[in-house]
Each structure stands twice: as C-alpha cells, then as structure tokens.
Amino acid sequence: MTGPASGQPFFFDDCVVGEEHLAGTYELSAASMIEFAREWDPQPFHIDEVAARDSIFGNLTACSAHIFAIFCITSQRWQSGVVQQAVAGLGFDDMRMHQPVFAGDVLRCKTVIAAARLSASNPDSGIVSYDTRLENQQGVVVFSIRASSMLARDPARMASKR
C-alpha cells in the first residue's frame, strides 16, 4: 500500500487504481447463522440443521443477507489500519454469491480499488469503486460485489496545490 501509515486517515488522494487491500476476517458459527436467518431469511437450510442436511447444500448455510452484512463490516477494517474517510456510500453492483458459506467458515475480505475519479459536484471529494470479495479459509471466493463510495480529499494536499 502506498497510502498513509496505520491509524492514519485514508483519503481519496491515497487511492491507487489496481491496488489490493486486505481487510477484516469473520468466523461464522452455527448459532450466529441461525439467529440472523431466523429474523431475516427463515429458510429451513438456514435455521434447521436436520433440514439443512437434506437440502441441496447438505449442511446449514448462511443466508445472503448475513453474508452481505459480513462484507459490510469486514470491508471497512483494512489490515493496514488506515481509516477510510468515507463521506457517503453510493451503491452496490454485481453482487454474487459464488459458493455456500457454512458454520465454521472463516471469511477474509479482499478489496481492489477498481476506479477513482474526482467528484463533479463536490470538489472536496472523489468517487471510488471497489471490487471486493470474501474468500473462505481455503481461498475459495464465496461472495463478490462492486461498491462505490464518496471519499473526502485530503485538505492539506488540496491546500498545497493552490
């Protein structure tokens, strides 16, 4: 990474298209999967271990809303420790569930900066698109998404260019 050191703000000005950032990890337990799915997606293969064994998955699986929530929290926790200076989330595209996620899986988030441009309407910000994926402990991609955010520009660097 070429941006600031750990614990420092990460501004739009630090974005390098093509750069990969390792982010957080998350371990799923059967109890957490069942609890989440009972409220948000109570399908038998998400909430009933016996029924799940008879499903096409052959075991209890995490629901897609739970996997998306895991993406949301892990993608913000870059291992470099920098703090992204997000102004607003702008949207999500191309969300895919590639493989089932099972109890005991440890998901690792990896993000690549896919595109970056200055905001046409807000000169103090830039628009960044990230291609993000969650991989299980075997390195198999289980989820992918393109997320777009508005990031603040670094006031000090903007002032030095005036």
PDB file of C-alpha atoms in Angstrom:
ATOM      1  CA  MET A   1       0.000   0.000   0.000  1.00  0.00           C
ATOM      2  CA  THR A   2       1.267   3.467  -0.831  1.00  0.00           C
ATOM      3  CA  GLY A   3      -1.151   5.439   1.362  1.00  0.00           C
ATOM      4  CA  PRO A   4      -0.715   6.643   4.931  1.00  0.00           C
ATOM      5  CA  ALA A   5       0.565   4.527   7.800  1.00  0.00           C
ATOM      6  CA  SER A   6      -1.587   2.516  10.195  1.00  0.00           C
ATOM      7  CA  GLY A   7      -4.099   4.564  12.187  1.00  0.00           C
ATOM      8  CA  GLN A   8      -3.920   7.425   9.711  1.00  0.00           C
ATOM      9  CA  PRO A   9      -6.767   8.741   7.567  1.00  0.00           C
ATOM     10  CA  PHE A  10      -7.069   7.276   4.061  1.00  0.00           C
ATOM     11  CA  PHE A  11      -8.291   9.975   1.666  1.00  0.00           C
ATOM     12  CA  PHE A  12      -9.385   9.889  -1.959  1.00  0.00           C
ATOM     13  CA  ASP A  13      -5.899  11.246  -2.752  1.00  0.00           C
ATOM     14  CA  ASP A  14      -4.398   7.981  -1.414  1.00  0.00           C
ATOM     15  CA  CYS A  15      -6.317   5.770  -3.842  1.00  0.00           C
ATOM     16  CA  VAL A  16      -4.281   3.869  -6.407  1.00  0.00           C
ATOM     17  CA  VAL A  17      -6.352   2.077  -9.034  1.00  0.00           C
ATOM     18  CA  GLY A  18      -5.478  -1.617  -9.078  1.00  0.00           C
ATOM     19  CA  GLU A  19      -4.153  -1.661  -5.529  1.00  0.00           C
ATOM     20  CA  GLU A  20      -5.401  -4.525  -3.336  1.00  0.00           C
ATOM     21  CA  HIS A  21      -6.190  -4.048   0.335  1.00  0.00           C
ATOM     22  CA  LEU A  22      -6.575  -6.962   2.704  1.00  0.00           C
ATOM     23  CA  ALA A  23      -9.402  -6.284   5.093  1.00  0.00           C
ATOM     24  CA  GLY A  24     -11.042  -7.998   8.042  1.00  0.00           C
ATOM     25  CA  THR A  25     -11.940 -11.602   8.711  1.00  0.00           C
ATOM     26  CA  TYR A  26     -15.066 -13.095  10.221  1.00  0.00           C
ATOM     27  CA  GLU A  27     -15.737 -16.591  11.575  1.00  0.00           C
ATOM     28  CA  LEU A  28     -19.278 -17.899  11.330  1.00  0.00           C
ATOM     29  CA  SER A  29     -20.839 -20.074  13.987  1.00  0.00           C
ATOM     30  CA  ALA A  30     -23.963 -22.160  13.534  1.00  0.00           C
ATOM     31  CA  ALA A  31     -25.641 -20.209  16.339  1.00  0.00           C
ATOM     32  CA  SER A  32     -24.979 -16.818  14.718  1.00  0.00           C
ATOM     33  CA  MET A  33     -26.136 -18.077  11.320  1.00  0.00           C
ATOM     34  CA  ILE A  34     -29.385 -19.445  12.772  1.00  0.00           C
ATOM     35  CA  GLU A  35     -30.045 -16.310  14.840  1.00  0.00           C
ATOM     36  CA  PHE A  36     -29.537 -13.994  11.862  1.00  0.00           C
ATOM     37  CA  ALA A  37     -31.597 -16.144   9.489  1.00  0.00           C
ATOM     38  CA  ARG A  38     -34.499 -16.549  11.933  1.00  0.00           C
ATOM     39  CA  GLU A  39     -35.078 -12.815  11.668  1.00  0.00           C
ATOM     40  CA  TRP A  40     -34.093 -12.093   8.057  1.00  0.00           C
ATOM     41  CA  ASP A  41     -34.399 -15.275   5.953  1.00  0.00           C
ATOM     42  CA  PRO A  42     -36.008 -18.196   7.814  1.00  0.00           C
ATOM     43  CA  GLN A  43     -35.454 -20.884   5.161  1.00  0.00           C
ATOM     44  CA  PRO A  44     -35.049 -24.422   6.551  1.00  0.00           C
ATOM     45  CA  PHE A  45     -31.460 -24.734   5.248  1.00  0.00           C
ATOM     46  CA  HIS A  46     -30.560 -21.558   7.234  1.00  0.00           C
ATOM     47  CA  ILE A  47     -32.283 -22.322  10.548  1.00  0.00           C
ATOM     48  CA  ASP A  48     -32.678 -26.096  10.902  1.00  0.00           C
ATOM     49  CA  GLU A  49     -29.555 -28.282  10.906  1.00  0.00           C
ATOM     50  CA  VAL A  50     -31.501 -31.502  10.228  1.00  0.00           C
ATOM     51  CA  ALA A  51     -33.453 -29.998   7.309  1.00  0.00           C
ATOM     52  CA  ALA A  52     -30.251 -28.418   6.001  1.00  0.00           C
ATOM     53  CA  ARG A  53     -28.555 -31.840   5.747  1.00  0.00           C
ATOM     54  CA  ASP A  54     -31.377 -32.916   3.404  1.00  0.00           C
ATOM     55  CA  SER A  55     -31.113 -29.755   1.270  1.00  0.00           C
ATOM     56  CA  ILE A  56     -29.068 -29.249  -1.904  1.00  0.00           C
ATOM     57  CA  PHE A  57     -26.346 -27.746   0.339  1.00  0.00           C
ATOM     58  CA  GLY A  58     -26.004 -30.803   2.572  1.00  0.00           C
ATOM     59  CA  ASN A  59     -25.427 -28.622   5.630  1.00  0.00           C
ATOM     60  CA  LEU A  60     -26.540 -25.419   7.353  1.00  0.00           C
ATOM     61  CA  THR A  61     -25.686 -22.360   5.227  1.00  0.00           C
ATOM     62  CA  ALA A  62     -25.505 -18.638   5.930  1.00  0.00           C
ATOM     63  CA  CYS A  63     -28.209 -16.574   4.250  1.00  0.00           C
ATOM     64  CA  SER A  64     -27.209 -13.995   1.649  1.00  0.00           C
ATOM     65  CA  ALA A  65     -28.260 -11.058   3.862  1.00  0.00           C
ATOM     66  CA  HIS A  66     -25.868 -12.323   6.553  1.00  0.00           C
ATOM     67  CA  ILE A  67     -23.037 -12.652   4.041  1.00  0.00           C
ATOM     68  CA  PHE A  68     -23.720  -9.104   2.799  1.00  0.00           C
ATOM     69  CA  ALA A  69     -23.641  -7.845   6.412  1.00  0.00           C
ATOM     70  CA  ILE A  70     -20.271  -9.591   6.902  1.00  0.00           C
ATOM     71  CA  PHE A  71     -18.987  -7.845   3.763  1.00  0.00           C
ATOM     72  CA  CYS A  72     -20.179  -4.504   5.175  1.00  0.00           C
ATOM     73  CA  ILE A  73     -18.237  -4.844   8.430  1.00  0.00           C
ATOM     74  CA  THR A  74     -15.101  -6.573   7.154  1.00  0.00           C
ATOM     75  CA  SER A  75     -14.604  -4.287   4.145  1.00  0.00           C
ATOM     76  CA  GLN A  76     -14.184  -1.301   6.480  1.00  0.00           C
ATOM     77  CA  ARG A  77     -11.404  -2.941   8.502  1.00  0.00           C
ATOM     78  CA  TRP A  78      -8.327  -2.718   6.293  1.00  0.00           C
ATOM     79  CA  GLN A  79      -5.430  -4.643   7.813  1.00  0.00           C
ATOM     80  CA  SER A  80      -3.140  -1.668   7.236  1.00  0.00           C
ATOM     81  CA  GLY A  81      -5.144   0.068   9.966  1.00  0.00           C
ATOM     82  CA  VAL A  82      -5.888   3.198   7.952  1.00  0.00           C
ATOM     83  CA  VAL A  83      -9.271   4.840   8.414  1.00  0.00           C
ATOM     84  CA  GLN A  84     -11.125   5.436   5.165  1.00  0.00           C
ATOM     85  CA  GLN A  85     -12.520   8.960   5.041  1.00  0.00           C
ATOM     86  CA  ALA A  86     -15.907   7.995   3.625  1.00  0.00           C
ATOM     87  CA  VAL A  87     -18.435  10.750   3.036  1.00  0.00           C
ATOM     88  CA  ALA A  88     -21.222   8.528   1.689  1.00  0.00           C
ATOM     89  CA  GLY A  89     -21.924   5.106   0.267  1.00  0.00           C
ATOM     90  CA  LEU A  90     -23.205   5.458  -3.277  1.00  0.00           C
ATOM     91  CA  GLY A  91     -24.315   1.966  -4.208  1.00  0.00           C
ATOM     92  CA  PHE A  92     -23.575  -1.654  -4.955  1.00  0.00           C
ATOM     93  CA  ASP A  93     -23.410  -3.529  -8.249  1.00  0.00           C
ATOM     94  CA  ASP A  94     -22.741  -7.056  -9.456  1.00  0.00           C
ATOM     95  CA  MET A  95     -23.311  -8.775  -6.112  1.00  0.00           C
ATOM     96  CA  ARG A  96     -22.775 -12.520  -6.471  1.00  0.00           C
ATOM     97  CA  MET A  97     -22.985 -15.499  -4.136  1.00  0.00           C
ATOM     98  CA  HIS A  98     -20.419 -17.891  -5.625  1.00  0.00           C
ATOM     99  CA  GLN A  99     -20.418 -20.724  -3.084  1.00  0.00           C
ATOM    100  CA  PRO A 100     -22.352 -21.609   0.066  1.00  0.00           C
ATOM    101  CA  VAL A 101     -20.972 -20.407   3.398  1.00  0.00           C
ATOM    102  CA  PHE A 102     -21.064 -22.931   6.235  1.00  0.00           C
ATOM    103  CA  ALA A 103     -20.717 -22.816  10.011  1.00  0.00           C
ATOM    104  CA  GLY A 104     -17.033 -22.717  10.930  1.00  0.00           C
ATOM    105  CA  ASP A 105     -16.020 -20.910   7.743  1.00  0.00           C
ATOM    106  CA  VAL A 106     -13.618 -18.022   8.247  1.00  0.00           C
ATOM    107  CA  LEU A 107     -14.229 -15.345   5.630  1.00  0.00           C
ATOM    108  CA  ARG A 108     -11.416 -12.988   4.625  1.00  0.00           C
ATOM    109  CA  CYS A 109     -12.242  -9.767   2.802  1.00  0.00           C
ATOM    110  CA  LYS A 110     -10.059  -8.513  -0.053  1.00  0.00           C
ATOM    111  CA  THR A 111     -10.683  -5.225  -1.839  1.00  0.00           C
ATOM    112  CA  VAL A 112      -9.201  -3.857  -5.056  1.00  0.00           C
ATOM    113  CA  ILE A 113      -9.592  -0.193  -5.992  1.00  0.00           C
ATOM    114  CA  ALA A 114     -11.235  -0.552  -9.400  1.00  0.00           C
ATOM    115  CA  ALA A 115     -11.775   3.109 -10.343  1.00  0.00           C
ATOM    116  CA  ALA A 116     -11.296   6.567  -8.872  1.00  0.00           C
ATOM    117  CA  ARG A 117     -12.333   9.988 -10.163  1.00  0.00           C
ATOM    118  CA  LEU A 118     -12.901  13.430  -8.735  1.00  0.00           C
ATOM    119  CA  SER A 119     -16.497  14.258  -7.931  1.00  0.00           C
ATOM    120  CA  ALA A 120     -18.070  16.592 -10.492  1.00  0.00           C
ATOM    121  CA  SER A 121     -20.462  18.052  -7.911  1.00  0.00           C
ATOM    122  CA  ASN A 122     -18.252  18.127  -4.804  1.00  0.00           C
ATOM    123  CA  PRO A 123     -14.641  19.264  -5.356  1.00  0.00           C
ATOM    124  CA  ASP A 124     -13.704  18.205  -1.804  1.00  0.00           C
ATOM    125  CA  SER A 125     -14.434  14.548  -2.615  1.00  0.00           C
ATOM    126  CA  GLY A 126     -13.800  11.781  -5.083  1.00  0.00           C
ATOM    127  CA  ILE A 127     -15.778   8.753  -6.228  1.00  0.00           C
ATOM    128  CA  VAL A 128     -14.137   5.368  -5.692  1.00  0.00           C
ATOM    129  CA  SER A 129     -15.318   1.963  -6.896  1.00  0.00           C
ATOM    130  CA  TYR A 130     -14.049  -1.125  -5.121  1.00  0.00           C
ATOM    131  CA  ASP A 131     -14.158  -4.726  -6.316  1.00  0.00           C
ATOM    132  CA  THR A 132     -14.471  -6.727  -3.126  1.00  0.00           C
ATOM    133  CA  ARG A 133     -14.598 -10.436  -2.482  1.00  0.00           C
ATOM    134  CA  LEU A 134     -14.987 -12.696   0.509  1.00  0.00           C
ATOM    135  CA  GLU A 135     -12.907 -15.872   0.460  1.00  0.00           C
ATOM    136  CA  ASN A 136     -13.247 -18.813   2.816  1.00  0.00           C
ATOM    137  CA  GLN A 137     -10.347 -20.439   4.658  1.00  0.00           C
ATOM    138  CA  GLN A 138      -9.488 -22.490   1.543  1.00  0.00           C
ATOM    139  CA  GLY A 139      -9.172 -19.317  -0.548  1.00  0.00           C
ATOM    140  CA  VAL A 140     -12.416 -20.042  -2.431  1.00  0.00           C
ATOM    141  CA  VAL A 141     -14.372 -16.925  -3.397  1.00  0.00           C
ATOM    142  CA  VAL A 142     -17.825 -17.192  -1.833  1.00  0.00           C
ATOM    143  CA  PHE A 143     -19.088 -13.630  -2.438  1.00  0.00           C
ATOM    144  CA  SER A 144     -18.176 -10.663  -4.639  1.00  0.00           C
ATOM    145  CA  ILE A 145     -19.501  -7.149  -5.142  1.00  0.00           C
ATOM    146  CA  ARG A 146     -18.603  -3.774  -6.631  1.00  0.00           C
ATOM    147  CA  ALA A 147     -19.172  -0.975  -4.122  1.00  0.00           C
ATOM    148  CA  SER A 148     -18.966   2.757  -4.839  1.00  0.00           C
ATOM    149  CA  SER A 149     -18.279   5.404  -2.219  1.00  0.00           C
ATOM    150  CA  MET A 150     -17.550   9.076  -1.969  1.00  0.00           C
ATOM    151  CA  LEU A 151     -14.274   9.715  -0.124  1.00  0.00           C
ATOM    152  CA  ALA A 152     -13.070  13.045   1.221  1.00  0.00           C
ATOM    153  CA  ARG A 153      -9.992  14.595  -0.335  1.00  0.00           C
ATOM    154  CA  ASP A 154      -7.055  15.477   1.909  1.00  0.00           C
ATOM    155  CA  PRO A 155      -7.424  19.170   2.851  1.00  0.00           C
ATOM    156  CA  ALA A 156      -3.663  19.562   3.350  1.00  0.00           C
ATOM    157  CA  ARG A 157      -2.811  18.230  -0.117  1.00  0.00           C
ATOM    158  CA  MET A 158      -5.589  20.302  -1.693  1.00  0.00           C
ATOM    159  CA  ALA A 159      -4.199  23.454   0.019  1.00  0.00           C
ATOM    160  CA  SER A 160      -0.643  22.720  -1.136  1.00  0.00           C
ATOM    161  CA  LYS A 161      -1.799  22.598  -4.789  1.00  0.00           C
ATOM    162  CA  ARG A 162      -3.363  26.051  -4.681  1.00  0.00           C
TER     163      ARG A 162
END
